[in-house]
Coordinates of C-alpha atoms and ligand atoms in Angstrom, one line a residue:
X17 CA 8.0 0.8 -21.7
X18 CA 6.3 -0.1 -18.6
X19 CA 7.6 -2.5 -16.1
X20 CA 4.8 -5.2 -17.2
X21 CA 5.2 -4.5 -20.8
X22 CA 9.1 -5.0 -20.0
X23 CA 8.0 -8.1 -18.9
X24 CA 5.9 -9.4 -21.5
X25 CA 8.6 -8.9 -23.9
X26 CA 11.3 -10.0 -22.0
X27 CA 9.5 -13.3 -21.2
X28 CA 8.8 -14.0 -24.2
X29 CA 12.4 -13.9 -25.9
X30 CA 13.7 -15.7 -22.9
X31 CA 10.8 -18.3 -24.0
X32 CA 11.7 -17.7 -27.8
X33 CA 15.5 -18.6 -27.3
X34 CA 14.8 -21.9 -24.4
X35 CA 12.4 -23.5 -27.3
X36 CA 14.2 -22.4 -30.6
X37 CA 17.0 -25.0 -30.6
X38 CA 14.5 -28.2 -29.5
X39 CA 14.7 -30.0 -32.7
X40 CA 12.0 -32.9 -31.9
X41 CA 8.7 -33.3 -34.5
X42 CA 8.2 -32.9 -37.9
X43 CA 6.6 -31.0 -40.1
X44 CA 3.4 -32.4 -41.7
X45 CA 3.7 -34.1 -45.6
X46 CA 0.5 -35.4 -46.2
X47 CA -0.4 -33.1 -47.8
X48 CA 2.4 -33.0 -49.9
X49 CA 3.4 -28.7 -50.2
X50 CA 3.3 -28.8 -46.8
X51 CA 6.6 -30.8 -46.8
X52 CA 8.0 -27.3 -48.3
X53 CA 7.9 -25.8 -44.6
X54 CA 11.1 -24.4 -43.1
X55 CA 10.8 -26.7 -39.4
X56 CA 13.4 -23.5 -38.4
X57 CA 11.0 -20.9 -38.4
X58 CA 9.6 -20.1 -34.8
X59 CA 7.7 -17.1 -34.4
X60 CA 5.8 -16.1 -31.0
X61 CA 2.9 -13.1 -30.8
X62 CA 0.8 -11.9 -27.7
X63 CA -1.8 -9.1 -28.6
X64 CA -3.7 -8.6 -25.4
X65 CA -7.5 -6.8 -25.3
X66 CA -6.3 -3.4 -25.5
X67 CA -4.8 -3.8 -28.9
X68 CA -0.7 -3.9 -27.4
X69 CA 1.4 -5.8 -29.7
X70 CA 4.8 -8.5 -28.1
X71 CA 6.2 -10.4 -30.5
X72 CA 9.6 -12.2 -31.3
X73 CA 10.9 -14.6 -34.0
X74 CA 9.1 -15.1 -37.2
X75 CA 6.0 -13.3 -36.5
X76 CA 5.6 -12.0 -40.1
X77 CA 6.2 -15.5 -41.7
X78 CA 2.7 -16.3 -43.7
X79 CA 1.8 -20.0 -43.4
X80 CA -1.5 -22.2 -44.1
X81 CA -4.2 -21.4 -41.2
X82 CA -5.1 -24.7 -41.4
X83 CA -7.2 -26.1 -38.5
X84 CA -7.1 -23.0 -37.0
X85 CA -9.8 -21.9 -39.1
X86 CA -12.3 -24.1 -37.5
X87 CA -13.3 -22.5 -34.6
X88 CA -13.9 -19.2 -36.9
X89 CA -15.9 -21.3 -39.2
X90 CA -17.7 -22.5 -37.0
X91 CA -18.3 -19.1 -35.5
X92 CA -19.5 -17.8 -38.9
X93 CA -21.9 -20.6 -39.5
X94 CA -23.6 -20.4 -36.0
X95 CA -24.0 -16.7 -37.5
X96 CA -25.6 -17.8 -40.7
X97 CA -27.9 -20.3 -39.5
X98 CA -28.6 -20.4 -35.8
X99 CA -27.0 -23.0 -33.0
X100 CA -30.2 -25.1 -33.5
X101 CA -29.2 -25.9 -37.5
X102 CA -26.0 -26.1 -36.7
X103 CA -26.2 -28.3 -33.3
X104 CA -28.5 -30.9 -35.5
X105 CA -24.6 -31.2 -37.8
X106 CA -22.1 -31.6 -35.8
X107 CA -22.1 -32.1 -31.6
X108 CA -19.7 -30.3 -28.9
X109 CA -18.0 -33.5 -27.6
X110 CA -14.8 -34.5 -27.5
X111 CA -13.4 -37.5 -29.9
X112 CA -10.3 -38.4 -28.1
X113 CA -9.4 -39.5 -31.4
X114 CA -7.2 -37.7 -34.1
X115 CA -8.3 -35.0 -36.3
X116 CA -8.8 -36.9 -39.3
X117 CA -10.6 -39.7 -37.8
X118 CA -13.1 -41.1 -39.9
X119 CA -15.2 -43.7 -38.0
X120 CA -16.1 -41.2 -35.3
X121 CA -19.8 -40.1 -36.0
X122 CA -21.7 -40.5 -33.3
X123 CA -23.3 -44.2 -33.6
X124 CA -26.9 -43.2 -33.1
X125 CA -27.1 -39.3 -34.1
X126 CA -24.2 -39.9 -36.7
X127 CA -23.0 -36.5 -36.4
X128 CA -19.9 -35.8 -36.2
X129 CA -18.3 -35.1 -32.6
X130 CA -17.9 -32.0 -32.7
X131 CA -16.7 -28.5 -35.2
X132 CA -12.6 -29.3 -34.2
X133 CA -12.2 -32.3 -35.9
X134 CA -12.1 -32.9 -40.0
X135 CA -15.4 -33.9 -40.2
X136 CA -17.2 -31.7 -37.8
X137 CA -15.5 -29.0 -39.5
X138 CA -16.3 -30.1 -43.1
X139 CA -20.2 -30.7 -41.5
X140 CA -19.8 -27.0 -40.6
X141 CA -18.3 -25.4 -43.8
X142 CA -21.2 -27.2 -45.6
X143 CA -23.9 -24.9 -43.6
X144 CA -22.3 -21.7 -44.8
X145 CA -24.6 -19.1 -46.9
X146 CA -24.0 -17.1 -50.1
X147 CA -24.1 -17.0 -53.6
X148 CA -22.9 -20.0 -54.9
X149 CA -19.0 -21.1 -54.2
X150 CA -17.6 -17.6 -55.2
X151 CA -20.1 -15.6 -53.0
X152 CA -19.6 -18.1 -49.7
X153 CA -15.8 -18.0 -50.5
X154 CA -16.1 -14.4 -50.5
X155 CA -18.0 -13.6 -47.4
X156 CA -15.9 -16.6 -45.9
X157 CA -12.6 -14.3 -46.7
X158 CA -14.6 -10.7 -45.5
X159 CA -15.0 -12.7 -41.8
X160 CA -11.7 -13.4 -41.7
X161 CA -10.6 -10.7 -42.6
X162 CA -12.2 -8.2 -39.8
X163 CA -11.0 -10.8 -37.0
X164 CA -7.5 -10.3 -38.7
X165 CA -7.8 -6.3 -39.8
X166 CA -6.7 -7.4 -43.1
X167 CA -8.0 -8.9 -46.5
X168 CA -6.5 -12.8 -46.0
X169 CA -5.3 -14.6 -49.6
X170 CA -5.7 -18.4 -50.6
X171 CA -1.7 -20.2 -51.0
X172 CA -3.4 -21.9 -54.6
X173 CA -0.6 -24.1 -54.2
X174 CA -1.5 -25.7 -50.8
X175 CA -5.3 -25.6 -52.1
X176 CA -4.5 -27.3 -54.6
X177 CA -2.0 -29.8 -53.3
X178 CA -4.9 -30.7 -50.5
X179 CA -7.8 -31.0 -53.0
X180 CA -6.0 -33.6 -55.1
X181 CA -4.7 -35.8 -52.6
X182 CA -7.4 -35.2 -50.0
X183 CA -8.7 -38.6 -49.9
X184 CA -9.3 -38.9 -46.4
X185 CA -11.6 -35.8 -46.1
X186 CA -13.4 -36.7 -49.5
X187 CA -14.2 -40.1 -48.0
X188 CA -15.1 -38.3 -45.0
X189 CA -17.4 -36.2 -46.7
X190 CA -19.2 -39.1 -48.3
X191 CA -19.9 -41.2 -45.3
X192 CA -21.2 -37.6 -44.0
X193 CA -23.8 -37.8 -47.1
X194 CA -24.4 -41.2 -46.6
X195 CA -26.2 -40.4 -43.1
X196 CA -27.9 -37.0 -44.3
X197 CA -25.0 -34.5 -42.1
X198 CA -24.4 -32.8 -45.6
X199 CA -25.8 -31.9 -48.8
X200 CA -24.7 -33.6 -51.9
X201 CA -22.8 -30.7 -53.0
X202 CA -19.5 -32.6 -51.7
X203 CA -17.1 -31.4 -54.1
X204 CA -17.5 -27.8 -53.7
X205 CA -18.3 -28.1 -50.0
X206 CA -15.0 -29.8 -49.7
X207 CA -13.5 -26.9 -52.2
X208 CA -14.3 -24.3 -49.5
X209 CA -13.2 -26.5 -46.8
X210 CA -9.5 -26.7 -48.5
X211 CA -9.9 -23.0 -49.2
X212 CA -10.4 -22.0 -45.6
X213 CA -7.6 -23.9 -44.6
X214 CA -5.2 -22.8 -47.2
X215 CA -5.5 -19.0 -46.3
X216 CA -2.1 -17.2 -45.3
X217 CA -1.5 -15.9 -41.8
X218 CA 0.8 -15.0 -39.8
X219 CA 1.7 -15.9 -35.6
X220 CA 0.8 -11.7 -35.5
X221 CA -2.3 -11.9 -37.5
X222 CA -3.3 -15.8 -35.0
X223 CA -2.5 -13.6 -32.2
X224 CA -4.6 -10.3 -33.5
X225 CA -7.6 -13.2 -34.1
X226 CA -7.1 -14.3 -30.3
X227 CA -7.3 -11.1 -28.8
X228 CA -10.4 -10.3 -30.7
X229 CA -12.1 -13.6 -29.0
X230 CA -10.7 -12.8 -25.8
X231 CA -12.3 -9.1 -26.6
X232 CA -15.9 -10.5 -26.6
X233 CA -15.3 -10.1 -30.8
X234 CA -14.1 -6.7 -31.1
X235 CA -10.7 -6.4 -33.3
X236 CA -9.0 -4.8 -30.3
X237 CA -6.5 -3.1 -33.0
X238 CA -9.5 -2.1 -35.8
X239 CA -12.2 -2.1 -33.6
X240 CA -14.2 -3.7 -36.1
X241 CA -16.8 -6.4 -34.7
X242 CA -15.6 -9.2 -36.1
X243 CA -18.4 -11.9 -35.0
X244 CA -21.4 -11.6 -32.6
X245 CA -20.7 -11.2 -28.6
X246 CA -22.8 -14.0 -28.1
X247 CA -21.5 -16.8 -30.3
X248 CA -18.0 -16.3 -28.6
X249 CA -18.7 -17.9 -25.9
X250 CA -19.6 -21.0 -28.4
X251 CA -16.1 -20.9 -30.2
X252 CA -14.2 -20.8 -27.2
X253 CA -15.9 -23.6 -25.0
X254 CA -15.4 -25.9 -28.3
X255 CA -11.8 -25.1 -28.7
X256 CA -11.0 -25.5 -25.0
X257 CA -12.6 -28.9 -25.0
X258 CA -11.8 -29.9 -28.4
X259 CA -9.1 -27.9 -30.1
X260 CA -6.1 -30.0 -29.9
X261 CA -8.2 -33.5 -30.7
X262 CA -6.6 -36.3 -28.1
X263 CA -4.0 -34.1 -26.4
X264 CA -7.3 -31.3 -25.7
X265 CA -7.7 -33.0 -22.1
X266 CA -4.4 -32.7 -21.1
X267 CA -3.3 -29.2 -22.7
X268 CA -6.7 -28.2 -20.8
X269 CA -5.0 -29.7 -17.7
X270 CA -1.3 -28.3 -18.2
X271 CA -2.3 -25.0 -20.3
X272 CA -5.5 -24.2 -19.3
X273 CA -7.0 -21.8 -22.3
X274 CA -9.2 -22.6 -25.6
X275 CA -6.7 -23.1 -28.1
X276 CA -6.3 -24.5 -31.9
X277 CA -3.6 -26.0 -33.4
X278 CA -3.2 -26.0 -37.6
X279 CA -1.1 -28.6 -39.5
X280 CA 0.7 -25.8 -41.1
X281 CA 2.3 -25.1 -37.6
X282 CA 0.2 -22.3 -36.4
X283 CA -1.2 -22.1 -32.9
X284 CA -3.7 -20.0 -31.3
X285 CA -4.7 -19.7 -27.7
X286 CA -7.0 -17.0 -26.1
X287 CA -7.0 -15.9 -22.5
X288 CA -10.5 -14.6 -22.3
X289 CA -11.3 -10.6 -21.5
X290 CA -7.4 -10.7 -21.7
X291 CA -4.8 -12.0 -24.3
X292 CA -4.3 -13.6 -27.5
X293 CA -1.9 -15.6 -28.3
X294 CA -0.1 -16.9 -31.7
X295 CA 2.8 -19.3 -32.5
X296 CA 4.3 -20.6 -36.1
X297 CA 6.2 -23.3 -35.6
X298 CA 6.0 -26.5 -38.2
X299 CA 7.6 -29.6 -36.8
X300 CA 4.7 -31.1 -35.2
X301 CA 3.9 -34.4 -32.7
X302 CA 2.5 -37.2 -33.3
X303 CA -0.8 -35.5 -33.3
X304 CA -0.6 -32.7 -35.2
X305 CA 0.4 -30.2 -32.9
X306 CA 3.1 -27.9 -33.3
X307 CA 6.0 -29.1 -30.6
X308 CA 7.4 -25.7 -29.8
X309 CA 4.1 -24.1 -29.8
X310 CA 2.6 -26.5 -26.9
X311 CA 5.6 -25.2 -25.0
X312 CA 5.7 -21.7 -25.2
X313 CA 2.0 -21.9 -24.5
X314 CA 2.7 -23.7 -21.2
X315 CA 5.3 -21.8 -20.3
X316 CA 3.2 -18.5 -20.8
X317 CA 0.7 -20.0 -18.9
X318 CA 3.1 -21.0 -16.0
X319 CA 5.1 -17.6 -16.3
X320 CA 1.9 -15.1 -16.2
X321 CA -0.8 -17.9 -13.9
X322 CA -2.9 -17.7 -17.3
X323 CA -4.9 -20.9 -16.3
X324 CA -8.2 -20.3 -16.4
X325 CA -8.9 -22.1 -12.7
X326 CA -5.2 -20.5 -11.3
X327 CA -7.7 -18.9 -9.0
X328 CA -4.6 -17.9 -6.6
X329 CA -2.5 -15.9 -8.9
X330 CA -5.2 -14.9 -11.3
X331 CA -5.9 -11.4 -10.2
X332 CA -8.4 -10.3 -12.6
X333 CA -10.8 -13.0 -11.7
X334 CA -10.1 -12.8 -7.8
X335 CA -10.9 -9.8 -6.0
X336 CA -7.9 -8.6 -4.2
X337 CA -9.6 -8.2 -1.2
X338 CA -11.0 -11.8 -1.2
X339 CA -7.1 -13.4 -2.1
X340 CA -5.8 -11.3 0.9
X341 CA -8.3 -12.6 3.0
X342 CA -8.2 -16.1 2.5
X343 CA -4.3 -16.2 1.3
X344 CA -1.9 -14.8 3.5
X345 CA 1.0 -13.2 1.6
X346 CA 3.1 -16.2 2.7
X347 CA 0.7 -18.9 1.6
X348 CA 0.9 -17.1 -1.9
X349 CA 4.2 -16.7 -1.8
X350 CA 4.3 -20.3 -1.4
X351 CA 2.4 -21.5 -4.5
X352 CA 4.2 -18.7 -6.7
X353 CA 7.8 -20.5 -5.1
X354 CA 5.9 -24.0 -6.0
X355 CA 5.0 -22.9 -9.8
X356 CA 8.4 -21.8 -10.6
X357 CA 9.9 -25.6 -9.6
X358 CA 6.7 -26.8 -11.5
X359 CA 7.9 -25.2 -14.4
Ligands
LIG412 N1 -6.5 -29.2 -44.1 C1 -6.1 -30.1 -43.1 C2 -6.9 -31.4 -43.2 O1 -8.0 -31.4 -43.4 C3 -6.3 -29.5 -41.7 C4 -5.9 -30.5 -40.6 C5 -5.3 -29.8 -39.4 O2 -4.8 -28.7 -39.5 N2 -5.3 -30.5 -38.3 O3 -6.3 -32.5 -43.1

C-alpha cells in the first residue's frame, strides 16, 4: 500500500483500539428489540470518492439504519416532488431540541423544523410516490439500494417492535394531520416510516452511502447514480445543521462535516468531493448519539484536518500556492504542533 493508504488504515486501528474499551452510554430500549444490541460491537469504515475501502472492527455487523435514513429520504422525496412541495412540509432549521420532540412545529407555519428530526422525517416519508404502500416501499428499497450497491432488507422484528410501541411518532403524526403537514393516511405513512428505519446496514455499507454524497451521488464503487447532483447539496446542508438534533451545533463546531446519527448505533459523516465515513457502535448519550462514534469522527477530523473551515491544513480546498504564500512553513508547522495538543 501507499504511504497515505498506510496511513488511513493505521489511523484508524489506532483510533479503533483508544475508543473500544470506553464503556460509557447505553444502547437505546425504547423501542424494545433494540435492547437486543451487543454495546461491544464497534466497527469503523472510510470509503473515500475513488471507491478505496479502510475498515476495522465490526464493519460487516448489520444493524437498524435508523435516523440515518433521513437524509436519504429526504433526498428521494425532493426527487419525487420538487423542493417547493417539499419546503411547504417540513423547514431546514434547527430544533435544538431532541429527535422525538413533539411540540416543535413551527408556531405560525406549523411545519415541522426540519427533515432530521421524527417529525420532519415522518412529514417527508408522507410525500413519497408510488403504487400504494408496496410500490413506495419498493422504490424506497431500489434508492437505497444504488446509494449502497446492494438490495437492503427490512429486520421485521425491529419493524414490528417500533410499530407497536411507537406511540410518540403516532402521536406525532396526528398533531402533523391536525395542521394539514400530512395526509390522513397516517398508519401506512407511519408503516413506511418504521420500514425505512428498520432496513439492515452495515458501518461498510454507511460508509459506501457517504462516499456516494461526498461523490456528487455517484456510487464511487458501482458507479451507479444513486440520487440527482443537484439535490446533494440539499441533504448535506440539512444534516450538517441538523443531523445530530441538540448536539448538531457543537459536532459542527468540533467535527466539522454533515453527519447522521441512528438509534441503532450507526453513524454517517461525509467529507464532501472526498470521504465517507461509517461507524456501528450502540451505547448511545443522552441524545441519541452513538458515544464511540462521536469520537472516532473527531478524531478523524483532528488526525486528517477534515473540518470543512480547517482552511490551513485542508489542501484540497487551498491552493498550495496561496497556503505558501500567506503561511510560512513554520506558522503551519505551528497550528499542526497546536492540533495535535488539541487532540
Ligand atoms: N425509528 C426511530 C424513531 O423514530 C429513529 C430515531 C433515531 O434514530 N434517532 O424513534
Amino acid at each position: 500500500m501507499p504511504s497515505l493508504e498506510l496511513e488511513i488504515q493505521s489511523a484508524l486501528e489506532e483510533i479503533h483500539a483508544k475508543h473500544k474499551d470506553n464503556q460509557s452510554g447505553k444502547v437505546a430500549d425504547y423501542i424494545p428489540e433494540l435492547a437486543k444490541a451487543d454495546p461491544n460491537a464497534f466497527g469503523i469504515c472510510v470509503v473515500t470518492r475513488d471507491g478505496q475501502v479502510f475498515e476495522v472492527g465490526d464493519t460487516e455487523q448489520q444493524f437498524t439504519i435508523q435516523s440515518v435514513s433521513k437524509p436519504f429520504v429526504y433526498g428521494m422525496a425532493l426527487q419525487d416532488t420538487g423542493r417547493d412541495v417539499v419546503q411547504q412540509k417540513v423547514d431546514v432549521e434547527p430544533t435544538g431540541h431532541a429527535f422525538n420532540s413533539i411540540i416543535k412545529l413551527d408556531e405560525k407555519s406549523h411545519r415541522p423544523h426540519n427533515p432530521m428530526v421524527n417529525a420532519g422525517a415522518i412529514a417527508t416519508t408522507s410525500l413519497l410516490t408510488g403504487e400504494g404502500p408496496t410500490g413506495k416501499l419498493n422504490r424506497l428499497m431500489d434508492f437505497f439500494g444504488r446509494f449502497v450497491g446492494r438490495r437492503l432488507y427490512a429486520d421485521m422484528s425491529v419493524f414490528m417492535s417500533e410499530r407497536v410501541s411507537g406511540h410518540r411518532n403516532r402521536a406525532t403524526a396526528y398533531l402533523m394531520l391536525n395542521f394539514g403537514m400530512i395526509d390522513n393516511r397516517v398508519e401506512e405513512i407511519l408503516d413506511l416510516y418504521f420500514q425505512q428505519c428498520s432496513l439492515l446496514v452495515t458501518a461498510k455499507d454507511l460508509a459506501v452511502m457517504g462516499a456516494t454524497l461526498a461523490n456528487r451521488g455517484v456510487n464511487p464503487i458501482t458507479r451507479e447514480r444513486a440520487i440527482e447532483a443537484r439535490y446533494v447539496q440539499d441533504l448535506l446542508s440539512v444534516m450538517y445543521t441538523c443531523g445530530l438534533y441538540d448536539y448538531a451545533g457543537e459536532w459542527g463546531y468540533r467535527v466539522g462535516m454533515p453527519a447522521k446519527s441512528g438509534v441503532g448505533g450507526g453513524m454517517l459523516a461525509v467529507v464532501p468531493q472526498r470521504l465517507g465515513i461509517g461507524v456501528f457502535s450502540p451505547p448511545l448519550d443522552e441524545r441519541g448519539n452513538s458515544v464511540r462514534a462521536i469520537r472516532v469522527c473527531q478524531d478523524l477530523s483532528t488526525r486528517f484536518g477534515l473540518h470543512m473551515f480547517d482552511a490551513w491544513l485542508n489542501d484540497f480546498k487551498v491552493a498550495p500556492t496561496v497556503e505558501s504564500e500567506s503561511f510560512p512553513t513554520a506558522e503551519m508547522d505551528a497550528v499542526k504542533a497546536a492540533k495535535q495538543e488539541h487532540s
